[in-house]
Every structure is written in C-alpha cells, then in structure tokens.
CSV table of C-alpha atoms in Angstrom, one decimal:
chain,number,residue,atom,x,y,z
I,1,MET,CA,0.0,0.0,0.0
I,2,MET,CA,2.8,2.4,1.0
I,3,ARG,CA,4.7,1.5,-2.2
I,4,LEU,CA,1.6,2.0,-4.3
I,5,ARG,CA,1.0,5.4,-2.7
I,6,ALA,CA,4.6,6.4,-3.3
I,7,LEU,CA,4.3,5.4,-6.9
I,8,VAL,CA,1.2,7.4,-7.3
I,9,MET,CA,2.8,10.4,-5.7
I,10,ALA,CA,5.9,10.1,-7.9
I,11,THR,CA,3.7,9.9,-11.0
I,12,LEU,CA,1.8,13.0,-9.9
I,13,ALA,CA,5.0,14.8,-9.2
I,14,VAL,CA,6.2,14.5,-12.8
I,15,PRO,CA,3.4,15.8,-15.0
I,16,ALA,CA,3.8,15.3,-18.7
I,17,LEU,CA,3.1,19.0,-19.4
I,18,ALA,CA,3.8,21.7,-16.9
I,19,GLY,CA,1.0,24.0,-18.1
I,20,GLU,CA,1.0,27.7,-17.8
I,21,ILE,CA,3.9,29.1,-15.6
I,22,PRO,CA,2.6,30.1,-12.2
I,23,LEU,CA,2.2,33.9,-11.9
I,24,ALA,CA,4.8,34.1,-9.1
I,25,GLU,CA,7.4,32.4,-11.3
I,26,ARG,CA,7.0,34.6,-14.3
I,27,ARG,CA,10.1,36.6,-15.0
I,28,SER,CA,11.4,39.0,-17.6
I,29,ASP,CA,13.7,37.3,-20.0
I,30,THR,CA,16.2,40.1,-19.4
I,31,LEU,CA,17.2,38.2,-16.3
I,32,THR,CA,18.5,35.2,-18.3
I,33,MET,CA,20.7,37.3,-20.5
I,34,SER,CA,24.4,37.8,-20.0
I,35,SER,CA,25.5,40.7,-17.8
I,36,GLU,CA,27.0,42.4,-20.9
I,37,LEU,CA,23.7,42.3,-22.8
I,38,ARG,CA,21.8,43.5,-19.7
I,39,ALA,CA,24.2,46.5,-19.5
I,40,MET,CA,23.7,47.2,-23.2
I,41,GLN,CA,19.9,47.2,-22.7
I,42,ALA,CA,20.1,49.4,-19.6
I,43,ASP,CA,22.4,52.1,-21.0
I,44,ASP,CA,20.6,54.3,-23.6
I,45,ALA,CA,24.0,55.4,-25.0
I,46,ALA,CA,24.9,51.7,-25.7
I,47,ASN,CA,21.5,50.4,-26.7
I,48,PRO,CA,21.3,50.4,-30.5
I,49,ALA,CA,17.5,50.6,-30.3
I,50,SER,CA,17.9,54.1,-29.0
I,51,PHE,CA,18.2,55.2,-32.7
I,52,SER,CA,14.7,53.8,-33.3
I,53,VAL,CA,13.4,55.7,-30.3
I,54,LEU,CA,15.0,58.9,-31.6
I,55,ASP,CA,13.6,58.2,-35.1
I,56,GLY,CA,10.1,57.9,-33.6
I,57,GLU,CA,10.5,61.0,-31.6
I,58,ALA,CA,11.3,63.0,-34.7
I,59,LEU,CA,8.5,61.4,-36.7
I,60,TRP,CA,6.1,62.2,-33.9
I,61,ARG,CA,6.3,65.9,-35.0
I,62,VAL,CA,6.3,65.3,-38.8
I,63,ARG,CA,3.0,66.4,-40.4
I,64,ALA,CA,1.6,63.7,-42.8
I,65,GLY,CA,-1.3,63.0,-45.1
I,66,ALA,CA,-4.3,65.0,-46.2
I,67,SER,CA,-5.0,66.3,-42.7
I,68,GLY,CA,-1.6,68.0,-42.5
I,69,LYS,CA,-1.4,66.9,-38.9
I,70,SER,CA,1.4,65.3,-37.0
I,71,CYS,CA,1.0,62.8,-34.1
I,72,ALA,CA,1.9,65.7,-31.8
I,73,ASP,CA,-0.9,68.0,-33.1
I,74,CYS,CA,-3.5,65.7,-31.5
I,75,HIS,CA,-1.5,63.8,-28.8
I,76,GLY,CA,0.8,66.6,-27.7
I,77,ASP,CA,4.1,65.6,-26.0
I,78,GLY,CA,4.4,61.9,-26.5
I,79,ALA,CA,6.5,61.6,-23.3
I,80,GLN,CA,3.3,62.7,-21.4
I,81,SER,CA,0.4,61.4,-23.4
I,82,MET,CA,1.8,58.0,-24.4
I,83,ARG,CA,2.9,57.1,-20.8
I,84,GLY,CA,1.6,53.6,-20.1
I,85,VAL,CA,-0.1,53.2,-23.4
I,86,ALA,CA,2.1,50.4,-24.8
I,87,ALA,CA,1.7,48.5,-21.5
I,88,ARG,CA,-2.0,47.9,-22.4
I,89,TYR,CA,-1.7,47.0,-26.0
I,90,PRO,CA,-3.0,45.1,-27.9
I,91,ALA,CA,-6.3,46.8,-27.0
I,92,PHE,CA,-9.9,46.5,-28.1
I,93,ASP,CA,-10.8,49.1,-30.7
I,94,SER,CA,-14.5,50.1,-30.4
I,95,ALA,CA,-14.7,51.7,-33.8
I,96,SER,CA,-13.7,48.6,-35.7
I,97,GLY,CA,-14.7,46.0,-33.2
I,98,ARG,CA,-11.3,44.5,-33.5
I,99,VAL,CA,-8.3,44.0,-31.3
I,100,LEU,CA,-5.4,46.1,-32.5
I,101,ASP,CA,-1.8,45.9,-31.5
I,102,LEU,CA,0.3,49.0,-31.2
I,103,GLU,CA,1.6,48.9,-34.8
I,104,ALA,CA,-2.0,48.4,-36.1
I,105,LYS,CA,-3.2,51.3,-34.0
I,106,ILE,CA,-0.5,53.6,-35.3
I,107,ASN,CA,-1.5,52.7,-38.8
I,108,GLN,CA,-5.2,53.2,-38.1
I,109,CYS,CA,-4.3,56.7,-36.9
I,110,ARG,CA,-2.3,57.3,-40.0
I,111,THR,CA,-5.0,56.2,-42.5
I,112,GLU,CA,-8.1,57.4,-40.7
I,113,ARG,CA,-7.0,60.5,-38.8
I,114,GLN,CA,-4.0,61.7,-40.8
I,115,GLY,CA,-5.4,60.7,-44.2
I,116,SER,CA,-2.0,59.2,-45.1
I,117,ALA,CA,-0.8,55.8,-46.3
I,118,ALA,CA,-0.3,53.0,-43.8
I,119,LEU,CA,3.4,52.4,-42.9
I,120,PRO,CA,4.7,49.0,-44.1
I,121,MET,CA,5.1,46.4,-41.4
I,122,GLU,CA,8.7,46.3,-40.1
I,123,SER,CA,9.5,49.6,-41.8
I,124,ARG,CA,12.0,51.9,-40.1
I,125,ASP,CA,9.2,54.5,-39.6
I,126,LEU,CA,6.7,52.2,-38.1
I,127,LEU,CA,9.2,50.5,-35.8
I,128,GLY,CA,10.5,54.0,-34.8
I,129,LEU,CA,7.0,55.2,-33.8
I,130,ALA,CA,6.2,51.9,-32.0
I,131,THR,CA,9.5,52.0,-30.1
I,132,TYR,CA,9.1,55.7,-29.2
I,133,VAL,CA,5.6,55.0,-27.8
I,134,GLY,CA,6.8,51.8,-26.1
I,135,ARG,CA,9.6,53.7,-24.5
I,136,GLN,CA,7.2,55.9,-22.6
I,137,SER,CA,5.9,52.8,-20.7
I,138,ARG,CA,9.4,51.6,-19.6
I,139,GLY,CA,9.2,50.5,-16.0
I,140,LEU,CA,5.4,50.4,-15.9
I,141,PRO,CA,3.6,47.0,-15.4
I,142,ILE,CA,1.8,45.3,-18.3
I,143,VAL,CA,-2.0,45.7,-17.9
I,144,SER,CA,-4.4,43.2,-19.3
I,145,ASP,CA,-7.8,43.7,-17.6
I,146,ASP,CA,-10.2,44.6,-20.4
I,147,PRO,CA,-12.9,41.9,-20.6
I,148,ARG,CA,-13.4,42.6,-24.3
I,149,LEU,CA,-10.0,41.1,-24.9
I,150,ALA,CA,-11.2,37.7,-23.6
I,151,PRO,CA,-12.0,36.2,-27.0
I,152,ALA,CA,-8.6,37.2,-28.4
I,153,ILE,CA,-6.8,35.9,-25.3
I,154,ASP,CA,-8.6,32.6,-25.6
I,155,ARG,CA,-7.8,32.3,-29.3
I,156,GLY,CA,-4.2,33.3,-28.6
I,157,ARG,CA,-3.9,30.7,-25.9
I,158,ALA,CA,-5.3,28.0,-28.2
I,159,LEU,CA,-2.8,29.0,-30.9
I,160,PHE,CA,0.0,29.1,-28.3
I,161,THR,CA,-0.7,25.6,-27.1
I,162,ALA,CA,-1.6,23.9,-30.5
I,163,ARG,CA,1.0,21.7,-32.0
I,164,GLN,CA,2.0,22.8,-35.5
I,165,GLY,CA,4.6,22.5,-38.2
I,166,GLN,CA,6.9,19.7,-39.3
I,167,LEU,CA,8.5,19.4,-35.9
I,168,ASN,CA,5.0,19.1,-34.3
I,169,LEU,CA,5.8,21.6,-31.5
I,170,SER,CA,3.7,24.2,-29.9
I,171,CYS,CA,4.9,27.5,-28.4
I,172,ALA,CA,4.0,26.1,-25.0
I,173,ILE,CA,6.2,23.1,-25.2
I,174,CYS,CA,9.3,25.3,-25.2
I,175,HIS,CA,8.1,28.4,-23.3
I,176,ASP,CA,5.8,26.9,-20.6
I,177,ASP,CA,7.3,23.4,-20.2
I,178,HIS,CA,11.1,23.9,-20.8
I,179,TRP,CA,11.9,27.6,-20.1
I,180,GLY,CA,15.3,28.0,-18.4
I,181,ARG,CA,16.7,24.9,-20.2
I,182,LYS,CA,19.0,25.0,-23.1
I,183,LEU,CA,18.2,24.8,-26.8
I,184,GLY,CA,21.7,24.5,-28.3
I,185,ALA,CA,23.6,27.3,-26.6
I,186,ALA,CA,20.6,29.5,-26.1
I,187,THR,CA,18.5,29.6,-22.9
I,188,VAL,CA,14.8,28.9,-23.6
I,189,PRO,CA,13.0,32.1,-22.5
I,190,GLN,CA,9.7,32.3,-20.8
I,191,ALA,CA,8.8,34.5,-23.8
I,192,HIS,CA,7.2,37.6,-22.2
I,193,PRO,CA,6.6,40.5,-24.5
I,194,THR,CA,8.0,43.1,-22.2
I,195,ALA,CA,10.6,44.7,-24.4
I,196,TYR,CA,9.2,45.0,-27.9
I,197,PRO,CA,10.0,46.4,-30.4
I,198,LEU,CA,13.6,45.4,-29.5
I,199,TYR,CA,17.0,45.2,-31.0
I,200,ARG,CA,18.0,41.6,-31.7
I,201,LEU,CA,21.7,41.0,-32.2
I,202,GLU,CA,20.9,38.1,-34.6
I,203,TRP,CA,18.8,40.5,-36.7
I,204,GLN,CA,21.3,43.3,-36.4
I,205,SER,CA,18.3,45.5,-36.3
I,206,VAL,CA,15.1,46.5,-34.4
I,207,GLY,CA,12.1,44.2,-34.9
I,208,SER,CA,8.5,43.8,-33.7
I,209,LEU,CA,7.0,41.1,-31.6
I,210,GLN,CA,5.3,39.7,-34.8
I,211,ARG,CA,8.7,39.4,-36.5
I,212,ARG,CA,9.8,37.4,-33.4
I,213,LEU,CA,6.8,35.2,-33.6
I,214,ARG,CA,7.3,34.6,-37.4
I,215,ASN,CA,10.9,33.7,-36.5
I,216,CYS,CA,9.8,31.1,-34.0
I,217,MET,CA,7.3,29.6,-36.4
I,218,VAL,CA,9.9,29.2,-39.1
I,219,GLY,CA,12.1,27.5,-36.6
I,220,MET,CA,9.2,25.1,-35.8
I,221,ARG,CA,8.9,24.6,-39.6
I,222,ALA,CA,5.4,25.8,-39.5
I,223,GLU,CA,3.9,28.2,-42.0
I,224,PRO,CA,3.9,31.7,-40.4
I,225,TYR,CA,0.7,33.7,-40.3
I,226,PRO,CA,0.7,36.8,-42.5
I,227,MET,CA,2.2,39.9,-40.8
I,228,GLY,CA,-0.6,41.9,-39.2
I,229,SER,CA,-3.0,38.9,-39.2
I,230,ASP,CA,-5.6,38.4,-36.5
I,231,GLU,CA,-3.8,35.2,-35.5
I,232,PHE,CA,-0.6,37.1,-34.6
I,233,ILE,CA,-2.5,39.8,-32.8
I,234,ALA,CA,-4.4,37.1,-30.8
I,235,ILE,CA,-1.0,35.5,-29.8
I,236,GLU,CA,0.3,39.0,-28.9
I,237,THR,CA,-2.8,39.6,-26.8
I,238,TYR,CA,-2.5,36.3,-25.0
I,239,LEU,CA,1.2,36.9,-24.3
I,240,MET,CA,0.5,40.3,-22.8
I,241,SER,CA,-2.2,38.7,-20.6
I,242,ARG,CA,0.3,35.9,-19.7
I,243,GLY,CA,3.0,38.5,-18.8
I,244,ARG,CA,0.6,40.9,-16.9
I,245,GLY,CA,2.3,42.7,-14.0
I,246,LEU,CA,5.8,42.4,-15.5
I,247,ALA,CA,7.5,45.7,-16.1
I,248,MET,CA,7.8,47.0,-19.6
I,249,GLU,CA,11.4,47.4,-20.8
I,250,THR,CA,11.1,48.8,-24.3
I,251,PRO,CA,13.4,49.2,-26.1
I,252,GLY,CA,15.0,45.9,-25.2
I,253,VAL,CA,18.1,44.1,-26.5
I,254,ARG,CA,18.1,40.3,-27.0
I,255,PRO,CA,20.8,37.9,-28.3
P,1,MET,CA,17.2,61.1,-38.0
P,2,ALA,CA,19.8,60.5,-35.4
P,3,ARG,CA,22.9,58.9,-36.7
P,4,ALA,CA,25.3,58.9,-33.7
P,5,LEU,CA,25.1,58.9,-29.9
P,6,ILE,CA,28.1,60.3,-28.1
P,7,ASN,CA,28.5,60.1,-24.3
P,8,VAL,CA,31.3,62.4,-23.0
P,9,PRO,CA,31.4,63.9,-19.5
P,10,LYS,CA,30.7,67.7,-19.4
P,11,ILE,CA,33.3,68.4,-16.8
P,12,ALA,CA,36.6,66.6,-15.9
P,13,LYS,CA,39.6,67.2,-13.6
P,14,VAL,CA,43.1,67.6,-15.0
P,15,GLY,CA,44.6,64.1,-15.4
P,16,GLU,CA,41.4,62.3,-14.6
P,17,ILE,CA,40.7,59.2,-16.7
P,18,ILE,CA,37.5,59.8,-18.6
P,19,GLU,CA,35.4,57.4,-20.6
P,20,ILE,CA,34.0,58.2,-24.0
P,21,LYS,CA,31.2,56.2,-25.5
P,22,THR,CA,30.2,56.3,-29.1
P,23,LEU,CA,27.4,54.5,-30.9
P,24,VAL,CA,26.8,55.0,-34.6
P,25,SER,CA,23.8,53.9,-36.7
P,26,HIS,CA,25.1,52.0,-39.7
P,27,PRO,CA,24.1,48.6,-41.4
P,28,MET,CA,27.7,47.4,-41.8
P,29,GLU,CA,26.7,45.2,-44.7
P,30,THR,CA,29.6,42.7,-45.1
P,31,GLY,CA,29.6,42.2,-48.9
P,32,TYR,CA,29.4,38.5,-48.4
P,33,ARG,CA,25.6,38.1,-47.9
P,34,VAL,CA,23.1,37.2,-50.7
P,35,GLY,CA,19.8,39.0,-51.1
P,36,LEU,CA,16.4,37.5,-51.6
P,37,GLY,CA,17.0,37.4,-55.4
P,38,GLY,CA,20.3,35.5,-55.0
P,39,GLU,CA,22.4,38.5,-55.8
P,40,ILE,CA,25.4,39.5,-53.6
P,41,LEU,CA,24.6,42.5,-51.5
P,42,PRO,CA,27.4,45.0,-52.1
P,43,ARG,CA,29.7,45.9,-49.2
P,44,ASP,CA,28.7,48.9,-47.2
P,45,ILE,CA,30.8,49.4,-44.1
P,46,ILE,CA,32.4,52.1,-42.0
P,47,GLN,CA,36.1,51.9,-42.7
P,48,THR,CA,37.6,54.3,-40.2
P,49,PHE,CA,36.8,56.1,-37.0
P,50,VAL,CA,38.9,58.9,-35.7
P,51,CYS,CA,38.5,60.9,-32.6
P,52,THR,CA,40.5,64.2,-32.2
P,53,PHE,CA,40.7,66.6,-29.3
P,54,ASN,CA,41.6,70.2,-30.1
P,55,GLY,CA,42.9,68.9,-33.5
P,56,ALA,CA,45.1,66.1,-32.2
P,57,GLN,CA,44.2,62.5,-32.8
P,58,ILE,CA,43.6,60.7,-29.6
P,59,TYR,CA,41.9,57.5,-30.8
P,60,ARG,CA,41.6,55.7,-34.1
P,61,ALA,CA,39.9,52.5,-35.2
P,62,ASP,CA,39.9,50.6,-38.6
P,63,PHE,CA,36.7,48.6,-39.1
P,64,SER,CA,36.4,45.4,-41.1
P,65,PRO,CA,33.3,43.5,-42.5
P,66,ALA,CA,33.2,41.4,-39.4
P,67,VAL,CA,32.2,44.3,-37.2
P,68,ALA,CA,28.5,44.1,-36.3
P,69,ALA,CA,25.9,46.7,-37.3
P,70,ASN,CA,25.7,50.0,-35.3
P,71,PRO,CA,29.3,49.9,-34.1
P,72,TYR,CA,29.7,50.8,-30.4
P,73,LEU,CA,33.1,51.9,-29.2
P,74,THR,CA,34.3,53.0,-25.8
P,75,PHE,CA,37.7,54.3,-25.0
P,76,HIS,CA,39.5,56.3,-22.4
P,77,THR,CA,41.7,59.4,-22.3
P,78,MET,CA,43.2,62.0,-19.9
P,79,LEU,CA,43.0,65.7,-20.6
P,80,SER,CA,45.0,68.8,-19.4
P,81,GLU,CA,42.8,71.5,-21.0
P,82,SER,CA,39.3,72.3,-22.0
P,83,GLY,CA,38.3,71.9,-25.6
P,84,ALA,CA,36.3,70.1,-28.2
P,85,PHE,CA,36.2,66.5,-29.4
P,86,GLU,CA,35.6,65.7,-33.0
P,87,PHE,CA,34.3,62.3,-34.0
P,88,ARG,CA,34.6,61.3,-37.6
P,89,TRP,CA,33.3,58.1,-39.2
P,90,GLU,CA,34.2,57.4,-42.9
P,91,GLY,CA,33.2,54.5,-45.0
P,92,ASP,CA,31.9,53.0,-48.3
P,93,ASN,CA,29.5,54.9,-50.5
P,94,ASP,CA,31.0,58.2,-49.4
P,95,PHE,CA,29.7,57.7,-45.9
P,96,LEU,CA,30.9,60.6,-43.7
P,97,LEU,CA,29.6,61.5,-40.3
P,98,VAL,CA,31.1,64.1,-38.1
P,99,GLU,CA,30.0,64.9,-34.5
P,100,THR,CA,31.5,67.2,-31.9
P,101,ALA,CA,31.3,67.5,-28.1
P,102,SER,CA,32.9,69.9,-25.8
P,103,ILE,CA,34.3,69.4,-22.3
P,104,THR,CA,35.5,71.7,-19.5
P,105,VAL,CA,38.7,70.6,-17.8
P,106,GLU,CA,39.4,72.3,-14.4
C-alpha cells in the first residue's frame, strides 16, 4: 500500500506537461541574458534601439497625409500622453470592433485620422513610432484587464498551445514546459513580450513582436501567419495577458 | 534622423581618466551576404573612425566587414585643458559623419 501510494505520488510529481507558468514564477527574459547584454539594454547610450526611439520622436512631430497633422498635433508631447499606453496594447478598438496591436493602432491613426498611407510592417518609420511609444511605458507594469479582450486571449492561448509545423511543436512546449533549459547554446526564455520592439543581435536591427513570432514559427517549420493577421494579434494579446504585471522594458536588447 | 550617440562627461579634472562612449547607426553590410534574389549585397561598411581633441588625434579604429551593425566603441583618455572633441566616421559609398562634443577641464 505504501509502495503504491509512493508510486502514485511520484507519477503525480512528474506531469507530462507543466501547463502555464505560475504567476509568481513569471520573470522578464532580461534576467536570463548575460550581464553584458543587460548592461547594453540598460544604457541608452549603448542600446542600439535608441536610434529607433529617436527616429520615432522625430516622426512624432512630422506632419503627414491629407489632414496635414502630426501625431503631436493631437496627442501633444508623447512623453506625457503616451505614458503607459504600450503596456495595455493590444487593445480593443470600439470603432472597428477588432483588437489592434500598437503597430496596427498607429497605422489606423495614420490612415483614418491623418489621411495618409499605412506604414509598411517592419519599416523603419513604423518601428520608430512603436519604439518611441513603447519607451514611454518603460518600468510600468503590463496591464491586461479589459474583458473585451477575452476572445482574443482565448484564441491566442489556443494557438500558443496547439502543435503545428513539421516538428510538431507548440509554443507552450518550449516556453511553458522547458523555459530556463538549453536549446543549443541558447536559454529557452519564458517569452514575455515586455521589451518590444527590440534590438536583436541576430537580426542586427530592431524588430517587432510579430517578427519574433514569425521567426519562431519558421524555426518550428510551421507556416507563419501573415504579418498583421488576427492570429498574430491574438497571440500577442495572449502573451500580454500571460505577462501581466511584469515591467515594460522597451526598447529591449536580445541575443 | 539620429545617426550617432556620443557620451562624454561635461566636466573633468586635469589628469582624470574619462570614458568616451560612441554608438553610430550603420548597417555594416559585409559584402558576403546574398539578397532575396540571390544577388550579392554590395559591401557597405564604415572603414575608419577617428577621434580628435583640439585637432590632435587621440583614438583611431579601422573597421572590417566582421564588425556588427551599429558599431559601439568606448575608449578612455586623460586631458589637461578644456576643448572640443571631433568624432569622424568614414566609409563606403562616401559615408561621412562628423559629430562634436565639448568638455570643460578644471
């Protein structure tokens, strides 16, 4: 009887899948980086994403489109008006009834308010504006408390946990079940979206969270969703909900 | 659009070792990579960086294609007088960027 109980306990203690990381154990992936990379991220004079922030700061005041208005003409000083905004994106947009991430929201403003063309995904200008807006939330906790986001969060969770691609992996198999362990020389991160857009040394440039997701999907040998798709925005929304409470670090640096 | 970030102390003491940090925005294309169409992407790198203080060279670096994008350099110096630094990056495709910074030495 004792042996049977011990066996049952042992079986229970080694679950096949760990499931979602307990809230108290969720950490920024900055903490698993080398001290050199952390220093690079912390020092604005060494962080190469600073150029993107400065690009965005300059663009903020550039008039565009038929309206002849700049971001600053409506929103004023971005350092004040954009404080905390990126920490609650993706957000529900009442006008369109859709969930929009920060890049999509910037482009909605451009096309509908400024009367200008949408900026291409991953373009220097769009990344600059997103990094500049993101920078204004540095140090503030991620907020995900809008009940209207629930369908997107559920869909994102389903996509995050679904096996896909030729390697038959899900996002969760690495980032929920095996975070902190090694994949080759790299430490598997918990994958919290605290620092996007960020400078990735492998890219030699700044990139968005969607670029990072596409990168992972290619690595899993799955077909990536189109950039700007509802699937990617759902995963982004789920990741922000999963990382709620963690401090924003935009613009980050990653290996 | 910002091209370079320079971090120099505003004030230093005579003989004090000061740290100078420079970060420059540049793709540092190696000339060995192929583009989406299979063509070789032409080399586009910074070739030299020179820092002068009141006209005298105090630091110089030659770059190679192995240097990563957005080169970041830190170096140290000691000064005996106030004056101005000039930072000059030169490279392929007539790339030329010059920045200045002044310092008070007391």
